[in-house]
Coordinates of C-alpha atoms in Angstrom, one line a residue:
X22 CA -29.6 36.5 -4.4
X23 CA -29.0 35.0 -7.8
X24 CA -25.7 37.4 -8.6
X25 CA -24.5 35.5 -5.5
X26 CA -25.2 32.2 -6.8
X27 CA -23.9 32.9 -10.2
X28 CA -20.7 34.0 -8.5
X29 CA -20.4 30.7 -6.2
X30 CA -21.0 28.9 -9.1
X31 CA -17.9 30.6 -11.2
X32 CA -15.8 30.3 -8.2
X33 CA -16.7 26.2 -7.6
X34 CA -16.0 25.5 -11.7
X35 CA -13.2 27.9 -11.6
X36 CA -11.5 25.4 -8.7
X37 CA -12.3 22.1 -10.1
X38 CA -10.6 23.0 -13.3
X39 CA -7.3 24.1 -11.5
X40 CA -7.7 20.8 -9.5
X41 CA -7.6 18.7 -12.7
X42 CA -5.1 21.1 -14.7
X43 CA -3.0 20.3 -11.4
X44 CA -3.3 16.5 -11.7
X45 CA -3.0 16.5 -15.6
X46 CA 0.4 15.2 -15.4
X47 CA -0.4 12.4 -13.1
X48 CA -1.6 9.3 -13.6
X49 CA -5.3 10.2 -13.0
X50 CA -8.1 7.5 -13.0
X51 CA -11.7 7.8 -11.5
X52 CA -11.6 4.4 -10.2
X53 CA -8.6 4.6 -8.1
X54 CA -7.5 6.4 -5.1
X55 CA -3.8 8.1 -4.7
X56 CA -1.5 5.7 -2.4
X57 CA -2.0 7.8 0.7
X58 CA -5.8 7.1 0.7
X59 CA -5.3 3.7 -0.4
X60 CA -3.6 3.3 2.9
X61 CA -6.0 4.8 5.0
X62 CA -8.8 2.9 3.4
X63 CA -6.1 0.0 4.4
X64 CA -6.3 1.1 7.8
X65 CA -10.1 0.7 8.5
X66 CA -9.5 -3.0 7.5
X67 CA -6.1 -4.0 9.1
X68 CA -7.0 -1.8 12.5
X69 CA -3.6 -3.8 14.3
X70 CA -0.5 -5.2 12.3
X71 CA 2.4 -7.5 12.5
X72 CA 3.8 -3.9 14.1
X73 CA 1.4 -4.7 17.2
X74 CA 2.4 -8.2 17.5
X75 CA 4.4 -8.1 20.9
X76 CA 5.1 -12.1 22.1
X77 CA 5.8 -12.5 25.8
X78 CA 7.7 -15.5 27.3
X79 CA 6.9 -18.2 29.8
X80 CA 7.1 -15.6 32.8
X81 CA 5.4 -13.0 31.3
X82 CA 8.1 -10.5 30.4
X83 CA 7.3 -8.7 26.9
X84 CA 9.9 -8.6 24.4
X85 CA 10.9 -6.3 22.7
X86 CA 9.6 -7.2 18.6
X87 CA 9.3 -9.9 16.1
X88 CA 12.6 -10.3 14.1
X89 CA 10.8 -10.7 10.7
X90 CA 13.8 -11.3 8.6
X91 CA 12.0 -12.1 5.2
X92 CA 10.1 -9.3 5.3
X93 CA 7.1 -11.9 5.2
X94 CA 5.2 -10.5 8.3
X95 CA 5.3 -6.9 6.5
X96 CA 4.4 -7.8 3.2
X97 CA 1.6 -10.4 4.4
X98 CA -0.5 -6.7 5.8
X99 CA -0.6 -5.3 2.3
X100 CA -3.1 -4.8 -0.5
X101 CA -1.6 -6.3 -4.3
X102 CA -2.9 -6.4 -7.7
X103 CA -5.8 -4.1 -9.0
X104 CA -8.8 -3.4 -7.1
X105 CA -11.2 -0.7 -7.9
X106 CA -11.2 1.6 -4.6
X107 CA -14.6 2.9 -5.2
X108 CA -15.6 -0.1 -4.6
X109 CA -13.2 -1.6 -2.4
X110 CA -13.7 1.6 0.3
X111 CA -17.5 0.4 0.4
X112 CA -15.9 -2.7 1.9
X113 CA -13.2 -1.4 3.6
X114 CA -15.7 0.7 6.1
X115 CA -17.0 -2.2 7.2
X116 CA -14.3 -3.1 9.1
X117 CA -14.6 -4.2 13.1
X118 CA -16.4 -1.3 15.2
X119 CA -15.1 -2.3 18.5
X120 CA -16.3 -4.2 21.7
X121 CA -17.5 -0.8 23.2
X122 CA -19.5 -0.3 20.2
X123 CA -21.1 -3.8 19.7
X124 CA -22.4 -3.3 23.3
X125 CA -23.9 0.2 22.4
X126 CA -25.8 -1.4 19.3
X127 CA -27.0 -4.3 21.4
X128 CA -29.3 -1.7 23.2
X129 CA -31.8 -1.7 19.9
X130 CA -34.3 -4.0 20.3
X131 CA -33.9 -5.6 17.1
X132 CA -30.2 -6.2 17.0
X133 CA -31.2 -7.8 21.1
X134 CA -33.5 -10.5 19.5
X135 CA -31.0 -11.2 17.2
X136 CA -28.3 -12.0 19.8
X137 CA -30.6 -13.5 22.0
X138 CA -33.0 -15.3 20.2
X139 CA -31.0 -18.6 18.8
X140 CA -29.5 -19.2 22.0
X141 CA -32.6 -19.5 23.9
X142 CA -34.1 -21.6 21.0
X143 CA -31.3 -24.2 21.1
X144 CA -31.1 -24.4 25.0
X145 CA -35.1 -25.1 25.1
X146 CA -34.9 -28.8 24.2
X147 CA -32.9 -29.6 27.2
X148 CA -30.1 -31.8 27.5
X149 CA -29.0 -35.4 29.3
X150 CA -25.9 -36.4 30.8
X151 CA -24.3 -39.6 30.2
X152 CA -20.9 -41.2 30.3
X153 CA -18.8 -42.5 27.3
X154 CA -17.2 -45.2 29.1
X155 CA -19.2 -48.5 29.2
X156 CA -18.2 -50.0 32.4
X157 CA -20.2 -47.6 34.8
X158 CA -21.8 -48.9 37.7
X159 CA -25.1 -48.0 38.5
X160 CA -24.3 -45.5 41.6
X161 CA -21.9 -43.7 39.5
X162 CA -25.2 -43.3 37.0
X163 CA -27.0 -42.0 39.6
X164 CA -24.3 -39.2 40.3
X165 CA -24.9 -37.8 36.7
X166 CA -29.2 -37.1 38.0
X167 CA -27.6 -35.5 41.0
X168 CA -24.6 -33.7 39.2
X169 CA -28.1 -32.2 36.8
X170 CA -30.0 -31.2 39.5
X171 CA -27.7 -29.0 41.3
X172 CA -26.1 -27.6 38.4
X173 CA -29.3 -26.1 36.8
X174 CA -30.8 -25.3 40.3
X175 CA -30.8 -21.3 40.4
X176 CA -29.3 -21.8 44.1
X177 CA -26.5 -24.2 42.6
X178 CA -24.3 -23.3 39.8
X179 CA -27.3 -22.2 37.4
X180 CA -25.0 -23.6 34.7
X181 CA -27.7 -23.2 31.9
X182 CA -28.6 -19.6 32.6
X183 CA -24.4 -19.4 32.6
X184 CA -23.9 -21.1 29.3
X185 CA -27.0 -19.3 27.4
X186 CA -25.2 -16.1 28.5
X187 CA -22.3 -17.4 26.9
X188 CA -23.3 -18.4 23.9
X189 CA -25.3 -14.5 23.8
X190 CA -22.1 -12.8 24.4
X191 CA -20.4 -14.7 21.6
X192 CA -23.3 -13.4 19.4
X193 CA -22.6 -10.0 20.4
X194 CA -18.5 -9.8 20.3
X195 CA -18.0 -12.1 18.2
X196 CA -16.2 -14.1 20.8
X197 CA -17.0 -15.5 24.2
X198 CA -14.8 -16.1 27.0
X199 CA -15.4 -18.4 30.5
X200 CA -13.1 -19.8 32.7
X201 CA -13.7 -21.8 36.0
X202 CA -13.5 -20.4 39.8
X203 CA -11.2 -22.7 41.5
X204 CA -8.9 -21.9 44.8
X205 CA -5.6 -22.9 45.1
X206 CA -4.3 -23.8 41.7
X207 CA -2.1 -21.6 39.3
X208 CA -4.0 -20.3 36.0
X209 CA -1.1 -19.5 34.0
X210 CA 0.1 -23.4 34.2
X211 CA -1.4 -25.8 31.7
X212 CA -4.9 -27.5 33.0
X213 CA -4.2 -30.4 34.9
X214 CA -7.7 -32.5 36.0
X215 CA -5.3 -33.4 39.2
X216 CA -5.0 -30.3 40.0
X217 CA -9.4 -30.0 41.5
X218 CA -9.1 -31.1 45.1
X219 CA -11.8 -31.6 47.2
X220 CA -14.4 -28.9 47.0
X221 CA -12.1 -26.7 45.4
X222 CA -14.2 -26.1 42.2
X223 CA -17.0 -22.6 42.8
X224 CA -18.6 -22.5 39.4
X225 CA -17.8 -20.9 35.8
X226 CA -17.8 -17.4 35.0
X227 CA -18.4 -15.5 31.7
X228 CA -16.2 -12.4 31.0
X229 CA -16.6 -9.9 28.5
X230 CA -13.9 -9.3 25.8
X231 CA -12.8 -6.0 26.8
X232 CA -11.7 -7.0 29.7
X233 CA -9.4 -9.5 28.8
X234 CA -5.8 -8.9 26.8
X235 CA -4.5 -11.6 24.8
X236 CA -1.0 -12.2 24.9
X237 CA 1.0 -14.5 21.9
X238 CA 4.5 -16.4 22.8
X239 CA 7.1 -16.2 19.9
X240 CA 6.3 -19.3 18.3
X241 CA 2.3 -18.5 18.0
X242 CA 3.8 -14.9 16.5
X243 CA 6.2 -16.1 13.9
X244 CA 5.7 -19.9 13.2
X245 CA 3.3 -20.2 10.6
X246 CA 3.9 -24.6 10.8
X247 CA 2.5 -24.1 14.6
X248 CA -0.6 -25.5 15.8
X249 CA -1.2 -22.5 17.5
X250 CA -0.2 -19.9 15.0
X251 CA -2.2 -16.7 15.4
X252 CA -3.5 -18.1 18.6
X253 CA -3.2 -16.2 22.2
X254 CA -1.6 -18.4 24.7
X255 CA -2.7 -16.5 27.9
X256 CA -4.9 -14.0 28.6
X257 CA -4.3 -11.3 31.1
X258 CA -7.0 -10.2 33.5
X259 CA -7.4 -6.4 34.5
X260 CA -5.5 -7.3 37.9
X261 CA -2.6 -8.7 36.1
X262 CA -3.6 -12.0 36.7
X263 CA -2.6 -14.5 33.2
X264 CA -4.6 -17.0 32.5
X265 CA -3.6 -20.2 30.2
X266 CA -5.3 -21.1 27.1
X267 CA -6.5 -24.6 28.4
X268 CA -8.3 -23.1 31.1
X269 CA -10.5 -21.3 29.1
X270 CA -13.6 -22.0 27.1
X271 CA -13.3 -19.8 24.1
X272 CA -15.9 -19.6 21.1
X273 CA -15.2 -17.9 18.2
X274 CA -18.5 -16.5 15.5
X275 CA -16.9 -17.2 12.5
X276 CA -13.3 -18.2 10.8
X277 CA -11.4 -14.9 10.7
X278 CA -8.5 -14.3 8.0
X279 CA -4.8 -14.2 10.3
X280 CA -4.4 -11.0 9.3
X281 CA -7.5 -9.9 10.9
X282 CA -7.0 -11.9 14.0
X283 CA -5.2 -9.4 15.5
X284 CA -7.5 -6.3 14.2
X285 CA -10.3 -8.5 16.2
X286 CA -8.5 -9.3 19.1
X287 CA -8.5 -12.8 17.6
X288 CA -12.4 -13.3 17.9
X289 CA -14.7 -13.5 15.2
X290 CA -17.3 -11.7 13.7
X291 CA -19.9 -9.6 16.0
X292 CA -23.7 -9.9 15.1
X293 CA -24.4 -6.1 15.6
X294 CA -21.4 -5.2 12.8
X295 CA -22.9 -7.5 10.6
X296 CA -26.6 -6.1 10.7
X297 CA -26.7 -2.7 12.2
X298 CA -26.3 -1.1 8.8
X299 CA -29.3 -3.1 7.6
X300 CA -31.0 -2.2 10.7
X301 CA -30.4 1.4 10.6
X302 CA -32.2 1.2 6.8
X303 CA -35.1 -0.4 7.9
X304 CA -35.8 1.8 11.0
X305 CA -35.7 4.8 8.5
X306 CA -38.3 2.6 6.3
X307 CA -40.4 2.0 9.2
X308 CA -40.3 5.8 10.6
X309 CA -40.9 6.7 7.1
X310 CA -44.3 5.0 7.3
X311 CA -46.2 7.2 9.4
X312 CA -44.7 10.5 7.6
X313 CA -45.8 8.9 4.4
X314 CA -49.2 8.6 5.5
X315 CA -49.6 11.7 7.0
X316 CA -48.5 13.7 3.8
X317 CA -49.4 11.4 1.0
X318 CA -52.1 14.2 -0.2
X319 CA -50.8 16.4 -2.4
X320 CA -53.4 19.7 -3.0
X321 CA -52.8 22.5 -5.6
X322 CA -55.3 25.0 -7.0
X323 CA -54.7 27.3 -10.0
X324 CA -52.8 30.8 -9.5
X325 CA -51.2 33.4 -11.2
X326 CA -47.5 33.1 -10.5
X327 CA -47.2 36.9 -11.6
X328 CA -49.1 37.9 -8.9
X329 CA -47.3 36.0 -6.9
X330 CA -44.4 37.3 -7.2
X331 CA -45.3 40.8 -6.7
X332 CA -47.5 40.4 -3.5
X333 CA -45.6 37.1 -2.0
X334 CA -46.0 37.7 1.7
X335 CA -50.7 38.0 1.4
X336 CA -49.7 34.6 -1.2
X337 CA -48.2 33.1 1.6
X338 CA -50.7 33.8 4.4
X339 CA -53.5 32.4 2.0
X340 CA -51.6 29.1 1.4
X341 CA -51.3 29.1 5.5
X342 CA -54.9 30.1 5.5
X343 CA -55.7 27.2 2.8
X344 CA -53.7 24.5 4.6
X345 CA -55.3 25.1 8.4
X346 CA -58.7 24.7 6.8
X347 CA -57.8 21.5 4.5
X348 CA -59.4 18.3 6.2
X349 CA -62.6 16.8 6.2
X350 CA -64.9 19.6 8.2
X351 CA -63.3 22.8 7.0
X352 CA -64.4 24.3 4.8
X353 CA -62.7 26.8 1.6
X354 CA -63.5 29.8 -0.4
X355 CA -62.4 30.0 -3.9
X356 CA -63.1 31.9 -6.6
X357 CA -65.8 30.3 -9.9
X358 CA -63.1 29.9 -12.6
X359 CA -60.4 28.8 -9.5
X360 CA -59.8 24.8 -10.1
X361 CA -58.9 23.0 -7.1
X362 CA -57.9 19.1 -7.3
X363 CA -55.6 16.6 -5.0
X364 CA -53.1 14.3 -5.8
X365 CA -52.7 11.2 -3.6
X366 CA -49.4 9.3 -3.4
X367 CA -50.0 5.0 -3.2
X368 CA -48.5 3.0 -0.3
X369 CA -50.0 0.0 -1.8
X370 CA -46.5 -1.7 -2.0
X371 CA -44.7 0.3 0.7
X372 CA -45.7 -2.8 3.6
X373 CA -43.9 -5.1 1.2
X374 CA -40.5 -2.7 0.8
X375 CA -40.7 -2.5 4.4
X376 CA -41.2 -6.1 5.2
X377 CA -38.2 -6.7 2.6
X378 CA -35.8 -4.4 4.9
X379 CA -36.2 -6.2 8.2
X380 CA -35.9 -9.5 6.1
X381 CA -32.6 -8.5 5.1
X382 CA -31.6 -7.9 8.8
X383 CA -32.9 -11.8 9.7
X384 CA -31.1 -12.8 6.6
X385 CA -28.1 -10.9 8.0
X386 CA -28.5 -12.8 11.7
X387 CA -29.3 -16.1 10.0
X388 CA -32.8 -16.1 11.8
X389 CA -36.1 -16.9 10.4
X390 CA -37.9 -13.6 9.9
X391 CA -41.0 -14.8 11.2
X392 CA -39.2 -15.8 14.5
X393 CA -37.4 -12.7 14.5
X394 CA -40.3 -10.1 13.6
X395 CA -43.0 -12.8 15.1
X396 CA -45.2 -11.7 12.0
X397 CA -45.9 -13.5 8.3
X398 CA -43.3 -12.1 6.3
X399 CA -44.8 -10.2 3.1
X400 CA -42.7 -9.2 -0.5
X401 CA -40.9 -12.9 -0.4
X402 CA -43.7 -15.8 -1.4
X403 CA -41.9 -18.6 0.2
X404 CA -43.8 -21.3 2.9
X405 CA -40.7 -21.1 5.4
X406 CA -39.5 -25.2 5.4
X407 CA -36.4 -23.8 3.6
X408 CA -35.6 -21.1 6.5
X409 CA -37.0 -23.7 9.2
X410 CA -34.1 -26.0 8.4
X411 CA -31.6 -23.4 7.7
X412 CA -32.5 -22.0 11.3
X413 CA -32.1 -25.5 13.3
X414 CA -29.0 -26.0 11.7
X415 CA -27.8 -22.3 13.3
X416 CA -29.5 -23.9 16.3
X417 CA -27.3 -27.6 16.4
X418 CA -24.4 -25.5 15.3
X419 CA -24.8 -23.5 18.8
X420 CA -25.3 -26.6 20.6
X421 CA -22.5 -28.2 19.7
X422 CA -19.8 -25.3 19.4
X423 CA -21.0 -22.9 22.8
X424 CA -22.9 -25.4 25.1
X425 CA -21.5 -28.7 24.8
X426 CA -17.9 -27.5 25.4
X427 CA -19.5 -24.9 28.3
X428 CA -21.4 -28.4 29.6
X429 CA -18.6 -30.6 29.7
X430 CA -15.8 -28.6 30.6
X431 CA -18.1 -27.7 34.1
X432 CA -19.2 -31.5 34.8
X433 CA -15.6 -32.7 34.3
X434 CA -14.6 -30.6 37.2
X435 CA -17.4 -30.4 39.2
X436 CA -17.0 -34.6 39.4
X437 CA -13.5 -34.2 40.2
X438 CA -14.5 -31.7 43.2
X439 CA -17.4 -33.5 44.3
X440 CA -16.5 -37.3 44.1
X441 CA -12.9 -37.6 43.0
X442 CA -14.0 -38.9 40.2
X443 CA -12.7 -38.3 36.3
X444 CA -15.0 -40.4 33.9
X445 CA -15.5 -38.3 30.6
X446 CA -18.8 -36.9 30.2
X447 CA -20.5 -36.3 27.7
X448 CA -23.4 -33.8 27.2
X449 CA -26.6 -34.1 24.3
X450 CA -29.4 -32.2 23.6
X451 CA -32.6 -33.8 22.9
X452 CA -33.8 -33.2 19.5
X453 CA -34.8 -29.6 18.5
X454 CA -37.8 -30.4 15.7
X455 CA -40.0 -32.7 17.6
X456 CA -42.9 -34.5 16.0
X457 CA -46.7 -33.2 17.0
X458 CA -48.9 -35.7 19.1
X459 CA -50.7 -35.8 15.0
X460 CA -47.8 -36.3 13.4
X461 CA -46.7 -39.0 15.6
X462 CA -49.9 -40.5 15.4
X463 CA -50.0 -40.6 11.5
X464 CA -46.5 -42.0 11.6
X465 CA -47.8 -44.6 13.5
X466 CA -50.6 -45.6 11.7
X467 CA -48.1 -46.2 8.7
X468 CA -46.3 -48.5 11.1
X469 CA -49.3 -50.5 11.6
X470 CA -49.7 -51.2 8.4
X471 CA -46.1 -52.0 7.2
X472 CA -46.1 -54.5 10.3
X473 CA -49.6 -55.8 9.0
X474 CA -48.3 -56.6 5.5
X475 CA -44.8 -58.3 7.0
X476 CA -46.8 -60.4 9.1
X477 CA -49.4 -61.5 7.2
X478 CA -46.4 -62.0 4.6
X479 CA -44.3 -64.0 7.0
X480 CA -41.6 -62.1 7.1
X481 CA -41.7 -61.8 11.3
X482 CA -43.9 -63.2 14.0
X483 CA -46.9 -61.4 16.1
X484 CA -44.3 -61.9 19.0
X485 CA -41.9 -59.9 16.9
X486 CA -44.2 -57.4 16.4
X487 CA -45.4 -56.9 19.7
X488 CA -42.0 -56.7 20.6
X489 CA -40.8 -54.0 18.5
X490 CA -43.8 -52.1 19.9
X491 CA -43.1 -52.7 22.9
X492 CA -39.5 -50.7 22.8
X493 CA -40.2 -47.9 20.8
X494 CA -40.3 -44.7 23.1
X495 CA -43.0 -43.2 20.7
X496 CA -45.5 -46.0 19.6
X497 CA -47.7 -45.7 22.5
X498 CA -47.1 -49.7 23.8
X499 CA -44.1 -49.2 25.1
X500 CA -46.1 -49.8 28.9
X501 CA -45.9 -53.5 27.9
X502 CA -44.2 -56.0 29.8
X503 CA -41.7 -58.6 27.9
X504 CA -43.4 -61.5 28.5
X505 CA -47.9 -61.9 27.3
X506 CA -49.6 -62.2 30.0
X507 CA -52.2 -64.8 28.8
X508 CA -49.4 -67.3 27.0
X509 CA -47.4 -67.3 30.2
X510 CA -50.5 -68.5 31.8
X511 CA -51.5 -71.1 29.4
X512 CA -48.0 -72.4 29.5
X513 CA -48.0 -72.6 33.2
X514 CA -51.8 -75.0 33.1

């Protein structure tokens, strides 16, 4: 057996020396990759090119390329300057994975809270409707209750569970995609409000990217002054059908790079790319634990490794024979002058390394870990206001880039279809870190005695103060009527 090794170990040196005699003459440095795998490194990255780019025209036919007579297309898909490829192919394999494989991933449990999670947490406070013009009479006001009502009924358009699913799906693309169900207009025209007639407007619905192709027009493939530069101007359907860009409520995770728009089918960046390595690691932590803790006890006993040797297969049986008897009601034979001791491995600080892994996953998903792992996170000492407010910001950001637009693209139509009616509406969440009944109370208590010092100051009246009670939402007087109740009879006697 070891002739064998010696003579795989001759052979291996043997070749790695002719390797490096081969590249002697070359330009050879351990940081850096030949061109070929440079480009293929290149390719994980830049999965679609300015080669891919194919415009179409107004009625759909494809052309046949992009006429890039600078050469700036080509050259703007190219890596220049030094980089060190050891390092760069770390980065370069992290590259996008792929619709198909984003929905795979989102089958773990932990990479499903973290695409689901924010979105419920930002649709909880509830939202009202209202309109931005001023003039508004009071039966149009009463349309916006009604309007409410039927949308978030589950038997009306269940708008909310609609736009919560959107705002998941963006979390799990990278992009998110809705359009609106209405008969008897044409999608590949611009969106014309006109164009809803009478009942014509069904409801949104949510598609997922891989069903959906985007297709550019010339300008938004070669103009790089254009508003729309890098920016699909229809999207085709899997029966053919081409949607305009103004029908469509699009949201994008992220700010990609153009010359990874097209790699990502001009989305953004997918929650399960951006964690499932991190999640992988700390599932191996985690089904580490119980291995750990079955095997931390190491047991040896003194031997003669001659012996051994000479008689390996009776050695063998008695370390089999040693093992089945070694817990705590077995019971071992060994010889006077035999010593026999155990070595036990600690897992005092494994709970913190493992905490610290799925801490980096939250970290990853821009979620609290405590919301996330609904546990007290341990190997950070931090008391959580820091994450609290970096968390509602992810939540106001969701709000106002996936539901508003989802919100007041539907009421805008289903106005239009209902009452023939186009007043702009406008759609806000109620505030997402509301005050405890204590901490309103304590706030309160403050105000009492700020308004105690201004009065007895002079600075405003009792009325005044009563007043300013009375229209604050939150101080617990705002029951009162306008006028007192006892002056307005003393001034009537």
């Amino acid at each position: 057996m070891f002739k064998k090794f010696d003579e795989y170990i001759k052979n291996k040196v043997e070749s790695i020396v002719k390797s490096m005699t081969q590249n002697e003459e070359k330009s050879f440095h351990p940081f850096y990759l030949p061109e070929a795998d440079r480009n293929e490194l290149l390719a994980h990255s830049l999965q679609k090119t300015q080669k891919d780019l194919v415009p179409c025209t107004l009625d759909g036919v494809v052309l046949d390329g992009i006429n890039d007579g600078g050469g700036k297309l080509n050259s703007a898909y190219a890596i220049y300057g030094q980089v060190n490829d050891i390092i760069y192919t770390h980065f370069s394999l992290q590259g996008f994975i792929g619709f198909q494989a984003c929905a795979i991933l989102s089958q773990n449990w932990l990479i499903n809270k973290c695409c689901i999670i924010p979105p419920k947490d930002a649709m909880a406070p509830d939202y009202e409707l209202s309109y931005k013009s001023k003039d508004i009479s009071e039966e149009d006001k009463e349309l916006l209750v009604e309007m409410k009502m039927l949308s978030d009924s589950n038997d009306g358009y269940r708008i909310k569970q609609l736009a919560l699913e959107f705002a998941e799906k963006k979390r799990q693309f990278g992009v998110a995609y809705a359009y609106p169900l209405v008969s008897g207009v044409n999608y590949e025209k611009p969106f014309d409000i006109n164009l809803i007639k009478s009942g014509s407007y069904k409801g949104m619905v949510n598609i997922d990217p891989y069903w959906i192709s985007p297709e550019l027009d010339y300008d938004a493939a070669t103009n790089t002054l254009s508003e729309n530069f890098y920016e699909p101007l229809w999207y085709r359907l899997p029966d053919g059908k081409r949607i305009h860009k103004s029908w469509i409520v699009k949201s994008v995770n992220g700010n990609l790079p153009d010359i990874l728009k097209p790699t990502y089918y001009y989305g953004g960046y997918p929650i399960p790319q951006l964690v499932y390595q991190r999640v992988y690691a700390a599932e191996s932590v985690a089904n580490e634990a119980p291995m750990l803790a079955k095997s931390k006890r190491l047991l040896y006993m003194d031997g003669n490794l001659s012996n051994y040797a000479l008689n390996q297969s009776k050695a063998e049986n008695d370390a089999k024979a040693f093992s089945y008897f070694r817990d705590n009601w077995g019971v071992v034979v060994k010889r006077p002058d035999q010593a026999i001791g155990q070595i036990d491995t600690s897992l005092a600080d494994f709970d913190s390394v493992l905490m610290s892994q799925y801490q980096l996953v939250a970290a990853a998903a821009g979620i609290q870990a405590t919301k996330l792992l609904e546990t007290q996170p341990k190997g950070f000492n931090s008391s959580g206001d820091y994450e609290k407010e970096q968390y509602n910001s992810l939540l106001y950001s969701i709000e106002k880039e996936d539901f508003r637009p989802y919100l007041n693209f539907h009421y805008m139509l289903l106005q239009k279809s209902l009452y023939d009616k186009k007043y702009i509406i406008d759609c806000e969440f109620k505030p997402i870190d509301t005050p405890s009944s204590k901490e309103l109370a304590e706030c309160n208590e403050i105000k009492s005695r700020i308004n105690t010092n201004y009065i007895s100051s002079g600075v405003i009246t009792k009325e005044e103060c009563r007043e300013t009670l009375r229209v604050d939402p939150v101080s617990g007087f705002n029951f009162l009527t306008e006028d007192i109740q006892g002056k307005n009879n003393s001034d009537a006697e």
